[in-house]
Short mmCIF file of C-alpha atoms in Angstrom, two decimals:
data_model
loop_
_atom_site.label_atom_id
_atom_site.label_comp_id
_atom_site.label_asym_id
_atom_site.label_seq_id
_atom_site.Cartn_x
_atom_site.Cartn_y
_atom_site.Cartn_z
CA MET J 13 -23.62 9.35 4.64
CA SER J 14 -20.58 10.63 2.77
CA LYS J 15 -21.10 13.14 -0.02
CA ASN J 16 -18.45 11.14 -1.94
CA LYS J 17 -20.10 7.73 -1.54
CA TRP J 18 -21.12 7.56 -5.22
CA PHE J 19 -17.47 8.12 -6.15
CA TYR J 20 -16.13 5.41 -3.83
CA ASP J 21 -18.79 2.96 -5.04
CA SER J 22 -17.94 3.72 -8.68
CA LEU J 23 -14.23 3.19 -8.04
CA GLU J 24 -14.83 -0.17 -6.40
CA LYS J 25 -17.11 -1.27 -9.25
CA GLU J 26 -14.44 -0.30 -11.80
CA ARG J 27 -11.67 -2.02 -9.80
CA LEU J 28 -13.76 -5.19 -9.63
CA ALA J 29 -14.27 -5.08 -13.40
CA TYR J 30 -10.48 -5.14 -13.84
CA ASP J 31 -10.21 -7.84 -11.18
CA GLU J 32 -12.72 -10.00 -13.05
CA GLY J 33 -11.09 -9.31 -16.43
CA ASN J 34 -14.08 -7.40 -17.78
CA CYS J 35 -12.32 -4.16 -18.72
CA THR J 36 -10.84 -3.11 -22.01
CA LEU J 37 -9.24 0.05 -23.30
CA SER J 38 -12.21 1.44 -25.16
CA THR J 39 -12.43 4.45 -27.41
CA ILE J 40 -14.41 6.14 -24.65
CA LEU J 41 -11.60 5.59 -22.13
CA VAL J 42 -8.98 6.86 -24.57
CA GLU J 43 -11.06 9.97 -25.34
CA SER J 44 -11.61 10.52 -21.63
CA PHE J 45 -7.87 10.42 -21.04
CA LYS J 46 -7.34 13.05 -23.71
CA ARG J 47 -9.62 15.40 -21.74
CA TRP J 48 -7.91 14.62 -18.41
CA ASP J 49 -4.49 15.03 -20.00
CA GLY J 50 -5.59 18.41 -21.34
CA LEU J 51 -6.67 19.42 -17.84
CA LEU J 52 -3.27 18.57 -16.38
CA GLN J 53 -1.48 20.47 -19.11
CA GLU J 54 -3.48 23.69 -18.68
CA ASN J 55 -1.67 26.72 -17.36
CA GLU J 56 -2.98 30.02 -16.03
CA ASP J 57 -3.01 31.58 -19.51
CA ASP J 58 -5.26 28.77 -20.73
CA LEU J 59 -7.57 29.20 -17.76
CA GLN J 60 -7.89 32.96 -18.25
CA LYS J 61 -9.78 32.28 -21.49
CA LEU J 62 -12.55 30.62 -19.47
CA SER J 63 -15.27 32.09 -17.26
CA SER J 64 -14.48 32.34 -13.56
CA GLY J 65 -16.86 29.45 -12.84
CA ARG J 66 -15.16 27.14 -15.36
CA ARG J 67 -11.72 28.17 -14.06
CA SER J 68 -12.75 27.26 -10.54
CA ILE J 69 -14.10 23.85 -11.58
CA ARG J 70 -11.00 23.02 -13.60
CA ARG J 71 -8.62 24.14 -10.83
CA ARG J 72 -10.45 22.08 -8.18
CA SER J 73 -10.47 19.02 -10.44
CA ARG J 74 -6.80 19.45 -11.29
CA ASP J 75 -5.86 19.83 -7.61
CA ILE J 76 -7.78 16.67 -6.66
CA LEU J 77 -6.30 14.77 -9.59
CA LYS J 78 -2.75 15.79 -8.67
CA ALA J 79 -3.29 14.84 -5.03
CA ILE J 80 -4.63 11.43 -6.06
CA SER J 81 -1.68 10.81 -8.37
CA LYS J 82 0.88 11.97 -5.80
CA LYS J 83 -0.50 10.01 -2.86
CA LEU J 84 -2.03 6.97 -4.55
CA GLY J 85 -0.32 6.53 -7.90
CA PRO J 86 -1.34 5.99 -11.50
CA GLU J 87 -3.56 2.94 -11.01
CA VAL J 88 -5.97 4.80 -8.73
CA LEU J 89 -5.68 7.80 -11.04
CA LEU J 90 -6.79 5.63 -13.98
CA LEU J 91 -9.76 4.34 -11.98
CA CYS J 92 -10.74 7.87 -10.96
CA THR J 93 -10.59 9.27 -14.47
CA SER J 94 -12.58 6.28 -15.72
CA VAL J 95 -15.54 6.78 -13.40
CA THR J 96 -16.14 10.52 -13.37
CA THR J 97 -15.98 13.75 -15.33
CA ILE J 98 -13.99 16.90 -14.69
CA ASP J 99 -17.13 18.68 -13.47
CA LYS J 100 -18.16 15.87 -11.11
CA LEU J 101 -14.64 15.52 -9.70
CA ALA J 102 -14.71 19.20 -8.75
CA LEU J 103 -17.88 18.59 -6.73
CA LEU J 104 -16.26 16.00 -4.46
CA ASP J 105 -15.76 16.98 -0.84
CA PRO J 106 -11.95 17.16 -0.58
CA SER J 107 -11.87 16.79 3.21
CA GLY J 108 -10.82 13.24 3.93
CA LEU J 109 -10.95 12.23 0.27
CA ILE J 110 -7.32 11.16 -0.06
CA PHE J 111 -7.34 9.44 3.34
CA ALA J 112 -10.47 7.46 2.41
CA LEU J 113 -9.04 6.52 -0.98
CA GLN J 114 -5.74 5.44 0.61
CA LYS J 115 -7.55 3.29 3.14
CA TRP J 116 -9.66 1.69 0.38
CA TRP J 117 -6.67 1.13 -1.93
CA ASP J 118 -4.53 -0.40 0.83
CA ALA J 119 -7.28 -2.93 1.60
CA ALA J 120 -8.18 -3.71 -2.03
CA SER J 121 -6.55 -6.20 -4.37
CA HIS J 122 -4.58 -4.59 -7.18
CA PRO J 123 -5.69 -6.29 -10.42
CA ARG J 124 -3.01 -7.26 -12.94
CA LEU J 125 -5.16 -5.95 -15.81
CA LEU J 126 -5.37 -2.56 -14.11
CA ALA J 127 -1.57 -2.37 -13.90
CA GLU J 128 -1.32 -3.35 -17.57
CA ALA J 129 -3.92 -0.78 -18.61
CA THR J 130 -2.11 1.87 -16.58
CA ASN J 131 1.19 1.05 -18.26
CA ALA J 132 -0.44 1.27 -21.70
CA ILE J 133 -2.07 4.61 -21.00
CA ARG J 134 1.15 5.88 -19.41
CA GLU J 135 3.00 5.20 -22.62
CA ALA J 136 0.35 6.73 -24.86
CA TYR J 137 -0.40 9.95 -22.96
CA PRO J 138 1.69 12.39 -20.92
CA LEU J 139 -0.95 12.34 -18.15
CA ILE J 140 0.44 9.32 -16.37
CA SER J 141 4.00 9.39 -17.69
CA ARG J 142 4.63 12.54 -15.63
CA LEU J 143 3.34 10.83 -12.53
CA ARG J 144 4.65 7.93 -10.46
CA SER J 145 6.09 5.33 -12.78
CA LEU J 146 5.29 1.66 -12.88
CA PRO J 147 7.80 -0.75 -14.37
CA ALA J 148 7.06 -1.00 -18.08
CA LYS J 149 6.30 -4.52 -19.14
CA GLU J 150 4.63 -6.25 -22.00
CA SER J 151 2.20 -9.04 -21.28
CA ASP J 152 -0.12 -11.28 -23.16
CA GLY J 153 -3.01 -8.93 -22.43
CA LEU J 154 -2.32 -5.27 -23.01
CA ALA J 155 0.68 -3.44 -24.35
CA VAL J 156 1.78 -0.28 -26.05
CA VAL J 157 4.61 -0.31 -28.52
CA ALA J 158 6.18 2.92 -29.68
CA SER J 159 7.74 2.70 -33.12
CA ASP J 160 10.42 5.06 -34.22
CA GLU J 161 9.80 5.51 -37.95
CA ASN J 162 11.88 8.13 -39.74
CA SER J 163 13.88 8.68 -36.54
CA GLU J 164 11.01 10.62 -34.99
CA PRO J 165 10.40 9.60 -31.39
CA ASN J 166 6.81 8.74 -30.56
CA TYR J 167 5.92 8.71 -34.28
CA ALA J 168 3.28 6.06 -33.76
CA ARG J 169 1.89 4.04 -30.92
CA SER J 170 0.13 0.73 -31.19
CA LEU J 171 -2.49 -0.22 -28.66
CA TYR J 172 -4.12 -3.62 -28.36
CA TYR J 173 -6.06 -5.59 -25.82
CA ARG J 174 -6.38 -9.33 -26.28
CA GLY J 175 -6.69 -8.97 -30.05
CA VAL J 176 -9.19 -6.09 -29.98
CA ASP J 177 -8.10 -2.58 -30.87
CA VAL J 178 -9.25 0.59 -29.13
CA LEU J 179 -12.14 0.86 -31.58
CA GLY J 180 -13.31 -2.64 -30.74
CA GLU J 181 -12.19 -4.14 -34.06
CA PRO J 182 -10.40 -7.50 -34.19
CA CYS J 183 -6.68 -7.10 -34.79
CA ALA J 184 -3.34 -8.78 -34.47
CA PRO J 185 -1.25 -7.64 -31.50
CA HIS J 186 0.44 -4.28 -32.12
CA SER J 187 -1.53 -3.58 -35.28
CA VAL J 188 -3.50 -0.49 -34.29
CA THR J 189 -1.65 2.75 -34.88
CA CYS J 190 -2.61 5.96 -33.10
CA ARG J 191 -0.99 9.11 -34.44
#
């Protein structure tokens, strides 16, 4: 049995949740993305402040994350960052990982809600915007709108999902502002 089976099973469960329309951009997902984004932005100077064990974990996770984004794109990246932690990602057996993920992704349906969530996250965080781009589109489900108050780019971003903001509160579309 594959050492990575738990990971593949978790990815499929998460993909099915998007396929069935049972996923939302929660506060937990947004906070998780902040951590993953921080990992991708780390440089060697940042890593030198950590113990050698932590450096190794963070490098392995970052390498796996970059390989996933390069070979499979932002939708699979979103699924991966949704189902695991930095520490657990580093424990995956990298041999055959990308091949197995590619085979799974090629055979799987690609849920519309997953593409919409990916576009929203891509707009809100540098993590995905630096990676393969999806066409930006607004839909009736999920969108991010960047407003340009006081001529400052990216001054505010509004995130909504079917009338529920990232904190789970009812809202009108585009009414939640994240600074």
